[in-house]
Amino acid sequence: MKMWSGRFSQGPDAEFERWQRSFPFDRVLLPHEVAASKAHATALAKAGVLTSDELATTLFALDQIGREGTPEADEPTIEDVHHYVEARLFELVGEVGYKLHTGRSRNEQIATDLRLYVREQTDETTRLLAEFASTFVKQAEEAGDSAMPAYTHLQRAEPVLVAHWLLAYVEMFLRDIDRLSDCRKRLNVCPLGSGAVAGTILPLDREAIASLLEFDSPTANSMDATSDRDFAIEFVQALAFVALHLSRWAEEFILFSTTEFGFVKLPEEYSTGSSAMPQKKNPDALELIRGKAGKVFAEATALFSGMKGLPLAYNKDLQETQQPVFSAAQQVSGMVRVATGFMGAVEFNYAAMQRAASCGFMNAQAAAAYLVRQGMPFRRAHELIGKAVRLCVEQSCELEQLSRDDYALCGIDADQQFYNALALNEVLAIHNVPGGTAATRVREALQTAKEKLSQFVGVAHACS
Ligand code: ARG
């Protein structure tokens, strides 16, 4: 039976009917629709609308519907997932199935189902991100005290520990996890009992419904509850940040895998060859991650602009908020999974990184710092070391290869301690502040990152 045919003397235009259906995509909400329906049925029994036998029959059948899953093929007579559950319930239990919709509306149902979906995906994405970030921690541990250049303006700037570089990405992904958990906090309220717009017509125990579905509380306003999609926007925006960070990571690894850099050895299991050039090993996994990031941004924009200007309360436009959520969640899950596999398999050319860290005047600031420690004002020291660098460029050598006489020409008294201060280990060691690249600081940072991540691994299982 249709859900709303009584008032109409004729059916909808066939093309319009096909076109407005959401079942082809909202079928993924089936487990949540079943859970929400069970909670509503329980409240109906408490309110005296269902007898205890009818409740038992209804719950039993709803469980069966959940276990069956949605049909393989689309069912053209079914409008949406809410219609599907009602129709299947009627097939299974007959007339009593039509009691379930007492005191509720699809407007509150979709608002509830989508929240449950986003909550589940938030937990799953958190778990995936924590696993991904853990591969950086593992690689950072393996890197030990190996060094590499850090770049600003993509020009060699200062040497850092490889571990320090890898932990920079962990910070990005920890922020993403934090954004997801913030989004989860706000979304975890239950719209059931809001009715179509003004609140349900029955004395339903909304607190009990909310707690059955593990929501923190019922929503506070029926008009907002049935039309709010902020939680969906926040979730997809949080995913857009994940995609943004993944694309930065992918780009840097692509760059570092080029012959010109030679820092990253592409794992064969995440690379492809060329049908034309026999020598090629291409970073396709990274390129696709970089490419798919744009699609996630597009979904975030679609959601945001789809909500613009919607008057209170439910409008059918809201049906269009579902697909961007499903698509962004699927895209990001695939991207993080592949990225995790890649990071587990990738190898670094530590020798090439160390070589690159040891040349290109990246000890210039440390040299100036040495002069500062001797009492020279920094601006003066900067100027003198700059002159020394100019001399090096003329002589095609490094600062540590310049003679004492050359330094004297620049106005620098280069004693043995000055030369010692130019050594890579010394340069790394002077960045001895929290958040800096000195080995002891990086070891502390590694420990902190591990502790932070350990609380998230397995979070999805804990919450389901
Ligand atoms: N499929 C609909 C959606 O996703 C369910 C709500 C329909 N409500 C209505 N008043 N037509 O938005």
Coordinates of C-alpha atoms in Angstrom, one line a residue, residues 13-437:
D13 CA 2.9 10.8 -13.1
A14 CA 5.1 7.7 -13.7
E15 CA 8.2 9.6 -14.5
F16 CA 7.8 11.9 -11.5
E17 CA 7.2 9.0 -9.3
R18 CA 10.4 7.1 -10.4
W19 CA 12.4 10.3 -10.2
Q20 CA 11.4 11.3 -6.7
R21 CA 12.0 7.9 -5.0
S22 CA 14.9 7.6 -2.5
F23 CA 14.8 3.9 -2.0
P24 CA 17.7 3.3 -4.5
F25 CA 20.0 5.1 -2.2
D26 CA 18.4 5.3 1.3
R27 CA 18.3 1.5 1.5
V28 CA 21.7 1.7 3.2
L29 CA 19.8 3.1 6.2
L30 CA 17.9 -0.1 6.7
P31 CA 19.7 -1.2 9.9
H32 CA 19.0 2.2 11.4
E33 CA 15.4 2.3 10.3
V34 CA 14.9 -1.1 12.0
A35 CA 16.6 0.1 15.2
A36 CA 14.6 3.3 15.3
S37 CA 11.4 1.4 14.5
K38 CA 12.0 -1.0 17.4
A39 CA 12.5 1.9 19.8
H40 CA 9.3 3.5 18.5
A41 CA 7.3 0.2 18.8
T42 CA 8.5 -0.2 22.4
A43 CA 7.3 3.3 23.2
L44 CA 3.9 2.6 21.5
A45 CA 3.5 -0.4 23.8
K46 CA 4.2 1.7 26.8
A47 CA 1.7 4.2 25.6
G48 CA -0.9 1.4 25.2
V49 CA -1.1 1.5 21.4
L50 CA 0.4 -2.0 21.0
T51 CA -0.4 -4.9 23.3
S52 CA 2.5 -6.8 24.6
D53 CA 1.8 -9.6 22.1
E54 CA 1.7 -7.2 19.3
L55 CA 4.9 -5.6 20.5
A56 CA 6.6 -9.0 20.6
T57 CA 5.4 -9.9 17.1
T58 CA 6.5 -6.5 15.7
L59 CA 9.9 -6.6 17.3
F60 CA 10.5 -10.2 16.1
A61 CA 9.5 -9.2 12.5
L62 CA 11.6 -6.1 12.6
D63 CA 14.6 -8.1 13.6
Q64 CA 13.9 -10.5 10.7
I65 CA 13.7 -7.5 8.3
G66 CA 17.0 -6.3 9.6
R67 CA 18.6 -9.7 9.1
E68 CA 17.2 -10.1 5.6
G69 CA 18.7 -6.8 4.4
T70 CA 17.2 -4.9 1.5
P71 CA 16.3 -6.9 -1.6
E72 CA 19.0 -7.4 -4.2
A73 CA 17.0 -5.6 -6.9
D74 CA 15.3 -2.3 -6.6
E75 CA 11.6 -2.5 -5.9
P76 CA 9.9 0.2 -8.0
T77 CA 6.8 0.4 -5.9
I78 CA 8.7 1.2 -2.8
E79 CA 9.2 5.0 -2.2
D80 CA 11.9 5.0 0.5
V81 CA 13.4 2.9 3.2
H82 CA 10.6 3.8 5.6
H83 CA 8.0 2.6 3.1
Y84 CA 10.0 -0.6 2.6
V85 CA 10.0 -1.5 6.3
E86 CA 6.3 -0.8 6.7
A87 CA 5.4 -2.8 3.5
R88 CA 7.6 -5.8 4.5
L89 CA 6.3 -5.7 8.1
F90 CA 2.7 -5.9 6.7
E91 CA 3.8 -8.9 4.5
L92 CA 5.2 -10.6 7.6
V93 CA 2.6 -9.8 10.3
G94 CA -0.4 -8.5 8.5
E95 CA -2.6 -5.7 9.8
V96 CA -0.7 -5.1 13.1
G97 CA 2.2 -4.0 10.9
Y98 CA 0.2 -0.9 10.0
K99 CA 0.0 0.2 13.7
L100 CA 3.7 1.0 13.8
H101 CA 3.3 4.4 12.1
T102 CA 1.0 5.6 14.9
G103 CA 2.3 8.9 16.3
R104 CA 5.3 9.2 14.1
S105 CA 6.3 10.8 10.8
R106 CA 8.9 10.0 8.1
N107 CA 10.3 13.5 8.8
E108 CA 11.5 12.4 12.3
Q109 CA 12.5 9.0 11.0
I110 CA 14.8 10.2 8.3
A111 CA 16.3 12.7 10.8
T112 CA 16.9 9.9 13.2
D113 CA 18.2 7.3 10.7
L114 CA 20.7 9.8 9.2
R115 CA 22.0 10.7 12.7
L116 CA 22.5 7.0 13.5
Y117 CA 24.3 6.5 10.2
V118 CA 26.5 9.5 10.7
R119 CA 27.2 8.4 14.3
E120 CA 28.3 4.9 13.1
Q121 CA 30.4 6.4 10.3
T122 CA 32.0 8.9 12.7
D123 CA 33.1 6.0 14.9
E124 CA 34.3 4.0 12.0
T125 CA 36.3 6.9 10.4
T126 CA 37.8 7.6 13.8
R127 CA 39.0 4.0 14.0
L128 CA 40.4 4.0 10.5
L129 CA 42.2 7.3 11.0
A130 CA 43.7 6.1 14.3
E131 CA 45.0 3.0 12.5
F132 CA 46.3 5.1 9.7
A133 CA 48.1 7.5 12.0
S134 CA 49.6 4.5 13.9
T135 CA 51.4 3.5 10.7
F136 CA 53.2 6.9 10.8
V137 CA 54.1 6.3 14.4
K138 CA 55.5 2.9 13.5
Q139 CA 57.5 4.3 10.6
A140 CA 58.7 7.2 12.9
E141 CA 60.0 4.6 15.4
E142 CA 61.8 2.7 12.6
A143 CA 63.4 5.9 11.3
G144 CA 65.3 6.3 14.6
D145 CA 67.6 9.3 14.3
S146 CA 67.7 9.5 10.5
A147 CA 67.6 13.1 9.2
M148 CA 66.1 14.7 6.1
P149 CA 65.7 18.3 4.8
A150 CA 62.6 20.2 5.9
Y151 CA 61.4 22.7 3.2
T152 CA 59.9 26.1 3.3
H153 CA 58.8 27.5 0.0
L154 CA 59.8 24.0 -1.2
Q155 CA 63.4 25.1 -0.8
R156 CA 65.7 23.4 1.6
A157 CA 65.3 25.1 5.0
E158 CA 66.6 23.2 8.0
P159 CA 67.4 19.5 8.7
V160 CA 64.8 17.6 10.8
L161 CA 64.5 14.0 12.0
V162 CA 62.5 11.8 9.6
A163 CA 60.4 10.9 12.6
H164 CA 59.6 14.6 13.2
W165 CA 58.4 14.9 9.6
L166 CA 56.2 11.8 10.0
L167 CA 54.7 13.1 13.3
A168 CA 53.6 16.3 11.6
Y169 CA 51.1 14.2 9.7
V170 CA 50.0 12.5 12.9
E171 CA 49.0 15.9 14.2
M172 CA 46.8 16.5 11.2
F173 CA 45.0 13.2 11.6
L174 CA 44.6 13.7 15.4
R175 CA 42.9 17.1 14.6
D176 CA 40.6 15.2 12.2
I177 CA 39.7 12.7 14.9
D178 CA 39.0 15.6 17.3
R179 CA 36.7 17.3 14.7
L180 CA 34.8 14.0 14.3
S181 CA 34.4 13.6 18.0
D182 CA 33.2 17.2 18.3
C183 CA 30.6 16.5 15.6
R184 CA 29.5 13.3 17.3
K185 CA 28.8 15.2 20.6
R186 CA 26.4 17.5 18.9
L187 CA 24.7 15.0 16.7
N188 CA 23.9 12.5 19.5
V189 CA 20.3 13.7 20.3
C190 CA 17.2 11.8 19.3
P191 CA 14.5 13.4 17.0
L192 CA 12.0 10.6 17.6
G193 CA 8.8 12.0 19.2
S194 CA 9.0 15.2 17.1
G195 CA 6.3 14.0 14.7
A196 CA 5.9 15.7 11.4
V197 CA 6.7 19.1 12.7
A198 CA 4.9 20.0 16.0
G199 CA 5.7 16.9 18.2
T200 CA 4.0 13.5 18.3
I201 CA 0.3 13.2 19.0
L202 CA 0.9 10.5 21.6
P203 CA 2.3 10.6 25.2
L204 CA 5.5 8.8 24.1
D205 CA 8.4 8.5 26.6
R206 CA 11.0 10.3 24.5
E207 CA 13.7 9.9 27.2
A208 CA 13.2 6.1 27.0
I209 CA 13.3 6.1 23.2
A210 CA 16.5 8.1 23.2
S211 CA 18.2 5.9 25.6
L212 CA 17.2 2.7 23.7
L213 CA 19.1 4.1 20.7
E214 CA 22.0 5.3 22.8
F215 CA 21.4 9.0 22.2
D216 CA 22.3 11.4 25.0
S217 CA 18.8 12.9 25.1
P218 CA 15.8 13.8 23.0
T219 CA 16.0 16.8 20.7
A220 CA 14.7 20.0 22.3
N221 CA 12.5 21.4 19.5
S222 CA 10.4 19.4 17.0
M223 CA 10.6 22.0 14.2
D224 CA 14.4 22.1 14.4
A225 CA 14.8 18.4 14.9
T226 CA 12.9 17.4 11.8
S227 CA 14.7 19.9 9.5
D228 CA 18.2 20.1 11.0
R229 CA 21.0 18.7 8.9
D230 CA 23.9 20.6 10.6
F231 CA 25.2 17.2 11.9
A232 CA 25.5 16.0 8.3
I233 CA 27.2 19.1 7.1
E234 CA 29.6 19.0 10.1
F235 CA 30.4 15.4 9.4
V236 CA 31.1 15.9 5.7
Q237 CA 33.1 19.0 6.4
A238 CA 35.2 17.0 8.9
L239 CA 35.7 14.4 6.1
A240 CA 36.7 17.2 3.7
F241 CA 39.5 18.0 6.2
V242 CA 40.6 14.3 6.2
A243 CA 40.6 14.4 2.4
L244 CA 42.5 17.7 2.4
H245 CA 45.2 16.2 4.7
L246 CA 45.3 13.0 2.7
S247 CA 45.8 15.0 -0.5
R248 CA 48.7 16.9 1.0
W249 CA 50.3 13.7 2.2
A250 CA 49.8 12.0 -1.2
E251 CA 51.3 15.0 -3.0
E252 CA 54.4 15.0 -0.8
F253 CA 54.9 11.3 -1.2
I254 CA 54.5 11.6 -4.9
L255 CA 57.1 14.3 -5.0
F256 CA 59.5 12.5 -2.7
S257 CA 59.2 9.3 -4.8
T258 CA 60.6 11.1 -7.9
T259 CA 64.1 10.3 -9.1
E260 CA 64.9 13.9 -8.4
F261 CA 64.2 13.5 -4.6
G262 CA 64.6 9.7 -4.2
F263 CA 63.4 9.6 -0.6
V264 CA 60.4 7.4 -1.0
K265 CA 60.5 3.9 -2.5
L266 CA 57.1 3.2 -3.9
P267 CA 55.7 -0.2 -2.8
E268 CA 55.0 -2.3 -5.8
E269 CA 51.6 -3.4 -4.4
Y270 CA 50.4 0.2 -4.5
S271 CA 51.9 1.2 -7.8
T272 CA 51.2 0.4 -11.5
G273 CA 53.2 0.2 -14.6
S274 CA 52.8 1.9 -18.0
S275 CA 51.5 0.1 -21.0
A276 CA 53.9 2.1 -23.2
M277 CA 57.0 2.8 -21.1
P278 CA 58.5 -0.4 -19.7
Q279 CA 60.6 1.4 -17.0
K280 CA 57.7 3.1 -15.3
K281 CA 56.4 2.6 -11.7
N282 CA 53.7 5.1 -11.1
P283 CA 52.2 6.2 -7.8
D284 CA 48.6 5.6 -8.8
A285 CA 47.3 5.0 -5.3
L286 CA 48.6 8.4 -4.1
E287 CA 47.4 10.1 -7.3
L288 CA 43.9 8.7 -6.9
I289 CA 43.8 9.7 -3.2
R290 CA 44.8 13.3 -4.3
G291 CA 42.2 13.2 -7.1
K292 CA 39.3 11.8 -5.0
A293 CA 39.8 14.5 -2.4
G294 CA 38.2 16.9 -4.8
K295 CA 35.0 14.8 -4.9
V296 CA 34.7 15.0 -1.1
F297 CA 35.0 18.8 -1.2
A298 CA 32.3 18.7 -3.8
E299 CA 29.9 16.8 -1.5
A300 CA 30.6 19.2 1.3
T301 CA 29.7 22.1 -1.0
A302 CA 26.6 20.3 -2.3
L303 CA 25.3 19.8 1.3
F304 CA 26.0 23.4 2.4
S305 CA 24.4 25.0 -0.6
G306 CA 21.5 22.5 -0.6
M307 CA 20.5 23.7 2.9
K308 CA 20.8 27.4 2.0
G309 CA 17.6 29.3 2.4
L310 CA 15.4 26.4 3.5
P311 CA 12.5 27.6 5.6
L312 CA 11.4 25.7 8.7
A313 CA 10.7 22.8 8.9
Y314 CA 10.8 19.7 6.7
N315 CA 11.1 20.3 3.0
K316 CA 11.7 17.6 0.4
D317 CA 15.0 19.2 -0.5
L318 CA 16.3 17.5 2.6
Q319 CA 16.1 14.1 0.8
E320 CA 19.0 15.5 -1.3
T321 CA 21.2 15.7 1.8
Q322 CA 21.6 11.9 2.0
Q323 CA 23.7 11.0 -1.0
P324 CA 26.5 13.6 -0.3
V325 CA 26.8 12.0 3.2
F326 CA 26.9 8.4 1.9
S327 CA 29.3 9.3 -0.9
A328 CA 31.7 11.3 1.2
A329 CA 31.8 8.6 3.9
Q330 CA 32.5 5.9 1.3
Q331 CA 35.1 7.9 -0.5
V332 CA 37.0 8.7 2.7
S333 CA 36.8 5.2 4.0
G334 CA 38.3 3.8 0.8
M335 CA 41.0 6.5 0.7
V336 CA 42.1 6.0 4.3
R337 CA 42.2 2.2 3.9
V338 CA 44.4 2.4 0.8
A339 CA 46.6 5.0 2.5
T340 CA 47.0 2.8 5.5
G341 CA 48.1 -0.1 3.4
F342 CA 50.5 2.2 1.5
M343 CA 52.1 3.6 4.7
G344 CA 52.5 0.1 6.1
A345 CA 54.4 -1.0 3.0
V346 CA 56.4 2.1 2.0
E347 CA 60.1 2.2 2.5
F348 CA 62.4 5.2 2.8
N349 CA 65.8 5.8 1.4
Y350 CA 67.4 7.0 4.6
A351 CA 70.8 7.3 3.0
A352 CA 69.5 9.7 0.4
M353 CA 67.5 11.7 3.0
Q354 CA 70.6 11.9 5.2
R355 CA 72.7 13.1 2.3
A356 CA 70.2 15.7 1.4
A357 CA 70.1 16.8 5.0
S358 CA 73.8 17.4 5.1
C359 CA 74.2 19.9 2.3
G360 CA 72.6 23.0 0.9
F361 CA 73.6 25.3 3.8
M362 CA 70.9 24.1 6.1
N363 CA 73.3 24.7 9.0
A364 CA 73.3 28.5 8.2
Q365 CA 70.8 29.4 11.0
A366 CA 72.7 27.2 13.4
A367 CA 75.9 28.9 12.5
A368 CA 74.3 32.3 13.2
A369 CA 72.9 30.9 16.5
Y370 CA 76.5 30.0 17.5
L371 CA 77.6 33.6 16.9
V372 CA 74.6 34.8 18.9
R373 CA 75.7 32.6 21.8
Q374 CA 79.1 34.4 21.6
G375 CA 77.2 37.7 22.2
M376 CA 76.7 38.9 18.6
P377 CA 73.2 40.5 17.8
F378 CA 71.2 38.1 15.6
R379 CA 70.8 40.6 12.8
R380 CA 74.6 41.1 12.6
A381 CA 75.2 37.3 12.7
H382 CA 72.6 36.7 10.0
E383 CA 74.4 39.2 7.8
L384 CA 77.8 37.7 8.3
I385 CA 76.7 34.1 7.8
G386 CA 74.8 35.3 4.7
K387 CA 78.2 36.6 3.3
A388 CA 79.8 33.3 4.1
V389 CA 77.0 31.5 2.2
R390 CA 77.7 33.8 -0.8
L391 CA 81.4 32.8 -0.7
C392 CA 80.4 29.2 -0.5
V393 CA 78.2 29.6 -3.6
E394 CA 81.2 31.2 -5.5
Q395 CA 83.5 28.4 -4.4
S396 CA 80.9 25.6 -4.8
C397 CA 81.3 24.3 -1.2
E398 CA 79.5 24.0 2.1
L399 CA 79.8 26.2 5.1
E400 CA 81.9 23.6 7.0
Q401 CA 84.4 23.5 4.0
L402 CA 85.1 27.3 4.1
S403 CA 88.6 28.0 5.5
R404 CA 89.2 30.0 8.7
D405 CA 90.7 32.8 6.5
D406 CA 87.6 32.9 4.4
Y407 CA 85.5 33.3 7.5
A408 CA 87.9 36.0 8.7
L409 CA 87.1 37.9 5.4
C410 CA 83.5 37.7 6.4
G411 CA 84.3 39.1 9.8
I412 CA 83.8 35.8 11.6
D413 CA 86.2 34.2 14.0
A414 CA 85.7 30.6 13.1
D415 CA 87.3 28.6 15.9
Q416 CA 87.0 24.8 16.3
Q417 CA 83.8 25.2 18.3
F418 CA 82.2 27.2 15.4
Y419 CA 83.0 24.3 13.0
N420 CA 81.6 21.8 15.5
A421 CA 78.3 23.7 15.6
L422 CA 77.9 23.2 11.9
A423 CA 77.7 19.4 12.2
L424 CA 74.3 17.9 11.4
N425 CA 73.8 16.4 14.8
E426 CA 74.5 19.7 16.5
V427 CA 72.2 21.5 14.1
L428 CA 69.4 19.1 15.0
A429 CA 70.1 19.2 18.7
I430 CA 69.7 23.0 19.0
H431 CA 66.0 22.7 18.2
N432 CA 65.5 21.6 21.8
V433 CA 62.1 22.9 22.6
P434 CA 58.7 21.1 22.9
G435 CA 57.6 20.6 19.4
G436 CA 61.1 20.9 18.0
T437 CA 63.2 18.3 16.1

